[in-house]
Short mmCIF file of C-alpha atoms in Angstrom, two decimals:
data_model
loop_
_atom_site.label_atom_id
_atom_site.label_comp_id
_atom_site.label_asym_id
_atom_site.label_seq_id
_atom_site.Cartn_x
_atom_site.Cartn_y
_atom_site.Cartn_z
CA MET A 1 -105.81 24.28 -148.08
CA ASP A 2 -106.01 21.23 -145.85
CA LEU A 3 -102.99 21.35 -143.53
CA LYS A 4 -104.12 18.14 -141.80
CA LEU A 5 -104.53 19.83 -138.43
CA ARG A 6 -107.95 18.39 -137.59
CA GLY A 7 -107.87 16.75 -134.20
CA LYS A 8 -104.53 18.27 -133.21
CA THR A 9 -104.27 20.61 -130.23
CA ALA A 10 -102.58 24.00 -130.42
CA VAL A 11 -101.78 26.28 -127.48
CA ILE A 12 -101.55 29.96 -128.39
CA THR A 13 -100.31 32.50 -125.84
CA GLY A 14 -101.50 36.09 -126.17
CA GLY A 15 -104.40 34.72 -128.18
CA ALA A 16 -107.06 37.23 -127.19
CA ARG A 17 -106.21 40.02 -129.62
CA GLY A 18 -104.35 41.02 -132.75
CA ILE A 19 -102.00 38.48 -134.27
CA GLY A 20 -102.76 35.90 -131.58
CA LYS A 21 -106.50 36.09 -132.22
CA ALA A 22 -105.93 35.71 -135.96
CA ILE A 23 -103.73 32.66 -135.33
CA VAL A 24 -106.43 31.07 -133.14
CA LEU A 25 -109.13 31.56 -135.76
CA THR A 26 -106.90 30.37 -138.61
CA PHE A 27 -106.15 27.18 -136.68
CA ALA A 28 -109.89 26.78 -136.04
CA SER A 29 -110.59 27.04 -139.77
CA GLU A 30 -108.15 24.16 -140.27
CA GLY A 31 -109.92 22.01 -137.68
CA ALA A 32 -107.44 22.20 -134.80
CA ASN A 33 -108.57 22.27 -131.17
CA LEU A 34 -107.40 25.36 -129.34
CA VAL A 35 -106.15 26.52 -125.97
CA ILE A 36 -106.06 30.30 -125.72
CA GLY A 37 -103.77 31.58 -122.99
CA ASP A 38 -103.96 35.26 -122.14
CA ILE A 39 -103.94 37.60 -119.15
CA ASP A 40 -107.32 38.93 -120.35
CA LEU A 41 -109.60 35.97 -119.71
CA HIS A 42 -112.76 37.78 -120.85
CA GLU A 43 -111.37 38.54 -124.31
CA ALA A 44 -109.85 35.05 -124.53
CA GLN A 45 -113.28 33.55 -123.83
CA LEU A 46 -114.80 35.64 -126.62
CA VAL A 47 -112.17 34.35 -129.05
CA ALA A 48 -112.82 30.78 -127.85
CA ASP A 49 -116.51 31.25 -128.65
CA MET A 50 -115.57 32.41 -132.15
CA ALA A 51 -113.33 29.37 -132.63
CA ARG A 52 -116.11 26.98 -131.55
CA ALA A 53 -118.24 28.36 -134.38
CA ALA A 54 -115.84 26.51 -136.69
CA ASP A 55 -116.86 23.24 -134.99
CA VAL A 56 -113.68 22.77 -132.97
CA ARG A 57 -113.09 22.55 -129.25
CA ALA A 58 -111.60 25.65 -127.62
CA LEU A 59 -110.53 26.44 -124.08
CA ALA A 60 -109.70 29.90 -122.71
CA ILE A 61 -107.29 30.06 -119.78
CA ARG A 62 -105.94 33.03 -117.89
CA ALA A 63 -102.16 32.68 -118.01
CA ASP A 64 -99.36 35.14 -117.39
CA VAL A 65 -96.41 33.76 -119.35
CA THR A 66 -93.95 35.21 -116.83
CA ARG A 67 -95.39 33.04 -114.04
CA PRO A 68 -94.27 29.40 -114.30
CA LYS A 69 -97.07 28.12 -112.04
CA GLU A 70 -99.76 29.68 -114.27
CA VAL A 71 -98.11 28.32 -117.40
CA LYS A 72 -97.81 24.81 -115.92
CA LYS A 73 -101.49 24.99 -114.99
CA MET A 74 -102.35 25.97 -118.57
CA VAL A 75 -100.42 23.00 -119.95
CA GLY A 76 -101.93 20.71 -117.34
CA GLU A 77 -105.47 21.77 -118.27
CA THR A 78 -104.59 21.26 -121.93
CA MET A 79 -103.58 17.67 -121.28
CA ASP A 80 -106.60 17.05 -119.03
CA GLN A 81 -109.06 18.38 -121.62
CA PHE A 82 -107.47 17.20 -124.87
CA GLY A 83 -104.94 14.53 -123.91
CA ARG A 84 -102.30 15.97 -126.23
CA LEU A 85 -100.31 19.10 -126.99
CA ASP A 86 -99.13 19.09 -130.58
CA ILE A 87 -98.40 22.75 -131.24
CA LEU A 88 -97.20 25.69 -129.15
CA ILE A 89 -97.38 29.22 -130.50
CA ASN A 90 -95.43 31.64 -128.30
CA ASN A 91 -97.10 34.88 -129.27
CA ALA A 92 -97.51 36.81 -125.99
CA GLY A 93 -95.47 39.98 -126.03
CA ILE A 94 -95.22 43.68 -125.31
CA VAL A 95 -94.08 46.59 -127.45
CA TYR A 96 -93.63 49.35 -124.88
CA VAL A 97 -93.79 49.52 -121.14
CA ASN A 98 -94.47 53.06 -119.99
CA GLY A 99 -97.23 55.04 -121.68
CA GLU A 100 -97.70 55.30 -125.41
CA PRO A 101 -94.94 54.80 -127.98
CA THR A 102 -94.44 58.54 -128.24
CA THR A 103 -92.98 58.46 -124.70
CA ARG A 104 -90.50 55.64 -125.31
CA ARG A 105 -87.00 56.62 -124.27
CA LEU A 106 -83.66 55.80 -125.81
CA PHE A 107 -81.52 53.19 -124.07
CA GLN A 108 -79.21 55.77 -122.49
CA ASP A 109 -82.22 57.41 -120.85
CA LEU A 110 -83.62 54.24 -119.28
CA LYS A 111 -83.43 53.68 -115.55
CA GLU A 112 -81.74 50.53 -114.34
CA ASP A 113 -83.98 47.43 -114.28
CA GLU A 114 -87.39 49.02 -113.83
CA ASP A 115 -87.80 50.25 -117.39
CA TYR A 116 -86.67 47.28 -119.44
CA SER A 117 -87.16 44.14 -117.39
CA PRO A 118 -90.89 43.75 -118.29
CA GLU A 119 -90.07 43.51 -122.00
CA LEU A 120 -87.38 40.88 -121.50
CA ASN A 121 -89.55 38.98 -119.00
CA ILE A 122 -92.56 38.73 -121.30
CA ILE A 123 -90.84 38.35 -124.66
CA LEU A 124 -87.79 36.22 -123.87
CA HIS A 125 -88.37 34.65 -120.46
CA GLY A 126 -92.07 34.09 -121.24
CA THR A 127 -91.17 32.15 -124.36
CA ILE A 128 -88.67 30.05 -122.42
CA ILE A 129 -91.13 29.37 -119.59
CA CYS A 130 -93.91 28.27 -121.95
CA THR A 131 -91.58 26.13 -124.03
CA ARG A 132 -90.21 24.38 -120.97
CA ALA A 133 -93.73 23.61 -119.76
CA ALA A 134 -94.88 22.22 -123.13
CA LEU A 135 -91.85 20.06 -123.87
CA PRO A 136 -92.49 17.03 -121.61
CA SER A 137 -95.67 16.05 -123.48
CA MET A 138 -94.03 16.67 -126.87
CA LEU A 139 -90.96 14.65 -125.89
CA LYS A 140 -93.18 11.80 -124.73
CA ALA A 141 -95.04 11.86 -128.07
CA LYS A 142 -91.76 12.26 -130.00
CA SER A 143 -93.40 14.94 -132.11
CA GLY A 144 -94.47 18.55 -131.92
CA SER A 145 -94.10 21.97 -133.46
CA ILE A 146 -93.17 25.21 -131.72
CA VAL A 147 -93.57 28.52 -133.51
CA ASN A 148 -92.31 31.69 -131.86
CA ILE A 149 -93.66 35.04 -133.03
CA VAL A 150 -90.71 37.40 -133.07
CA SER A 151 -90.22 40.58 -135.09
CA GLU A 152 -88.25 42.03 -137.94
CA ALA A 153 -86.80 44.26 -135.19
CA GLY A 154 -85.09 41.20 -133.73
CA LEU A 155 -83.16 40.73 -136.98
CA THR A 156 -82.34 44.29 -138.00
CA ALA A 157 -82.39 47.77 -136.49
CA GLY A 158 -85.64 48.57 -134.72
CA LEU A 159 -87.23 51.98 -134.28
CA PRO A 160 -85.54 54.31 -131.77
CA GLY A 161 -86.83 53.59 -128.29
CA SER A 162 -87.34 49.87 -128.90
CA THR A 163 -83.90 48.65 -127.84
CA MET A 164 -85.07 46.18 -125.19
CA TYR A 165 -87.96 45.00 -127.37
CA SER A 166 -85.46 44.24 -130.14
CA ALA A 167 -83.13 42.53 -127.65
CA GLY A 168 -85.94 40.28 -126.45
CA LYS A 169 -87.05 39.33 -129.95
CA GLY A 170 -83.48 38.75 -131.09
CA GLY A 171 -82.93 36.56 -128.04
CA VAL A 172 -85.95 34.43 -128.98
CA VAL A 173 -84.56 33.96 -132.50
CA ALA A 174 -81.24 32.71 -131.12
CA PHE A 175 -82.99 30.53 -128.53
CA SER A 176 -85.21 29.01 -131.22
CA ARG A 177 -82.37 28.18 -133.57
CA THR A 178 -80.33 26.34 -130.94
CA LEU A 179 -83.39 24.64 -129.47
CA ALA A 180 -84.34 23.39 -132.94
CA ASN A 181 -80.94 21.74 -133.21
CA GLU A 182 -81.29 20.12 -129.78
CA LEU A 183 -84.83 18.85 -130.35
CA ALA A 184 -84.51 17.62 -133.93
CA PRO A 185 -83.61 14.04 -132.88
CA SER A 186 -86.82 14.00 -130.81
CA GLY A 187 -89.00 14.85 -133.79
CA ILE A 188 -89.87 18.33 -132.52
CA ARG A 189 -89.52 21.31 -134.82
CA VAL A 190 -88.92 24.94 -133.75
CA ASN A 191 -89.35 27.92 -136.06
CA CYS A 192 -90.06 31.65 -135.90
CA VAL A 193 -92.27 34.09 -137.75
CA ALA A 194 -90.91 37.64 -137.87
CA PRO A 195 -93.61 40.17 -138.79
CA GLY A 196 -92.84 43.62 -140.05
CA LEU A 197 -95.10 46.43 -138.85
CA THR A 198 -98.59 44.95 -138.66
CA LYS A 199 -101.99 46.58 -138.29
CA THR A 200 -102.77 45.07 -134.91
CA THR A 201 -105.18 46.21 -132.19
CA ARG A 202 -102.39 48.30 -130.68
CA MET A 203 -101.75 50.07 -133.97
CA GLU A 204 -105.45 50.69 -134.47
CA ARG A 205 -105.65 52.26 -131.01
CA LEU A 206 -102.71 54.47 -131.87
CA GLU A 207 -104.43 55.64 -135.03
CA SER A 208 -107.75 56.27 -133.26
CA SER A 209 -106.07 58.32 -130.52
CA ALA A 210 -104.31 60.42 -133.16
CA ASP A 211 -107.53 62.41 -133.62
CA LYS A 212 -107.21 63.72 -130.07
CA ASP A 213 -103.45 64.12 -129.74
CA ALA A 214 -101.30 66.00 -132.24
CA LYS A 215 -98.10 64.33 -131.00
CA THR A 216 -99.61 60.88 -131.39
CA ALA A 217 -100.94 61.80 -134.82
CA ALA A 218 -97.48 62.90 -135.93
CA TYR A 219 -95.95 59.67 -134.59
CA ALA A 220 -98.56 57.50 -136.32
CA LYS A 221 -98.07 59.28 -139.65
CA LEU A 222 -94.27 59.12 -139.39
CA THR A 223 -94.38 55.41 -138.57
CA TYR A 224 -96.71 54.66 -141.46
CA ASP A 225 -94.72 56.80 -143.90
CA GLN A 226 -91.47 55.09 -142.88
CA VAL A 227 -93.02 51.66 -143.39
CA VAL A 228 -94.39 52.52 -146.82
CA ALA A 229 -91.07 54.03 -147.88
CA ARG A 230 -89.06 50.91 -147.04
CA THR A 231 -91.62 48.24 -147.93
CA PRO A 232 -91.82 47.15 -151.58
CA LEU A 233 -95.48 46.14 -151.11
CA GLY A 234 -96.16 49.64 -149.80
CA ARG A 235 -98.35 48.91 -146.75
CA MET A 236 -98.54 47.37 -143.30
CA GLY A 237 -99.23 43.69 -142.88
CA THR A 238 -102.43 42.28 -141.44
CA PRO A 239 -102.73 39.84 -138.51
CA TRP A 240 -104.18 37.26 -140.92
CA GLU A 241 -101.06 37.33 -143.09
CA ILE A 242 -98.92 36.63 -140.03
CA ALA A 243 -101.34 33.93 -138.88
CA ASN A 244 -101.15 32.11 -142.22
CA ALA A 245 -97.36 31.90 -141.92
CA ALA A 246 -97.52 30.68 -138.31
CA VAL A 247 -100.08 27.98 -139.03
CA PHE A 248 -98.10 26.80 -142.06
CA LEU A 249 -94.93 26.43 -140.00
CA ALA A 250 -96.87 24.64 -137.26
CA SER A 251 -98.31 22.11 -139.70
CA ASP A 252 -96.80 19.08 -141.37
CA ALA A 253 -96.83 21.03 -144.62
CA SER A 254 -93.48 22.37 -143.36
CA SER A 255 -92.31 19.01 -141.98
CA PHE A 256 -88.75 19.45 -143.31
CA THR A 257 -88.37 22.97 -141.90
CA THR A 258 -86.81 23.70 -138.52
CA GLY A 259 -84.57 26.35 -137.00
CA GLN A 260 -85.82 28.94 -139.50
CA THR A 261 -87.16 32.47 -139.21
CA LEU A 262 -89.78 33.36 -141.81
CA VAL A 263 -89.89 37.14 -142.28
CA VAL A 264 -93.36 38.41 -143.21
CA SER A 265 -92.80 42.09 -143.85
CA GLY A 266 -93.86 42.95 -147.38
CA GLY A 267 -90.26 42.77 -148.53
CA SER A 268 -88.78 45.40 -146.23
CA PHE A 269 -86.19 42.95 -144.89
CA MET A 270 -84.59 42.79 -148.33
CA TYR A 271 -82.95 46.16 -147.66
#
């Protein structure tokens, strides 16, 4: 499908792995030029090389979304290299802070500040920081599309131990909806994609470590069984399925859509 993205420039945060990587490569297949922002510059450069194989321009930049100076530098380099910033995908995030998911604690067991601030900083504040940095060029062009990758957990009850993760994602949904209303007269659209449980790099690592750790194995099986039980399609999603939704919402194929959250979860959100 030709989404008429050739020649446009998309900035994707957290683009070195998982859903972000899939979004980058899906944009590349549609002809968009890419800026891949990630704290892992080496992996981001590898993804940029893969994108260039689709005959598009791609730039990898080390950027911590919680640091405004680094984000401003990323946007500045985007404008210097491409002269435009048409699309922002706020994908950078974090699922758990301390150790593996089997060690996540309930909210009442968290220590003040130190345990939950990283999740809110990356998920919510990071989205705000990146959006603020990208807006001047979009406002000048009187056009643009912002897609924020959130989570089904920001719309309904998340798994135990993911309270602050859910709070961050839910905050991004609310931020996006109000921002869409504010920016509509300027020709800028803001939408969200809310994945259900997706087979990302993190999930693959969890499954691979299950062979060595009985507790991790039990957690992985329980998580998978719970997903299958509540998902009509009976499986996890793939990064590519999330990427397709994000690229659609970023494109003019969804030109009359703003302030929306598209849930991509195999139907589990119906319950």
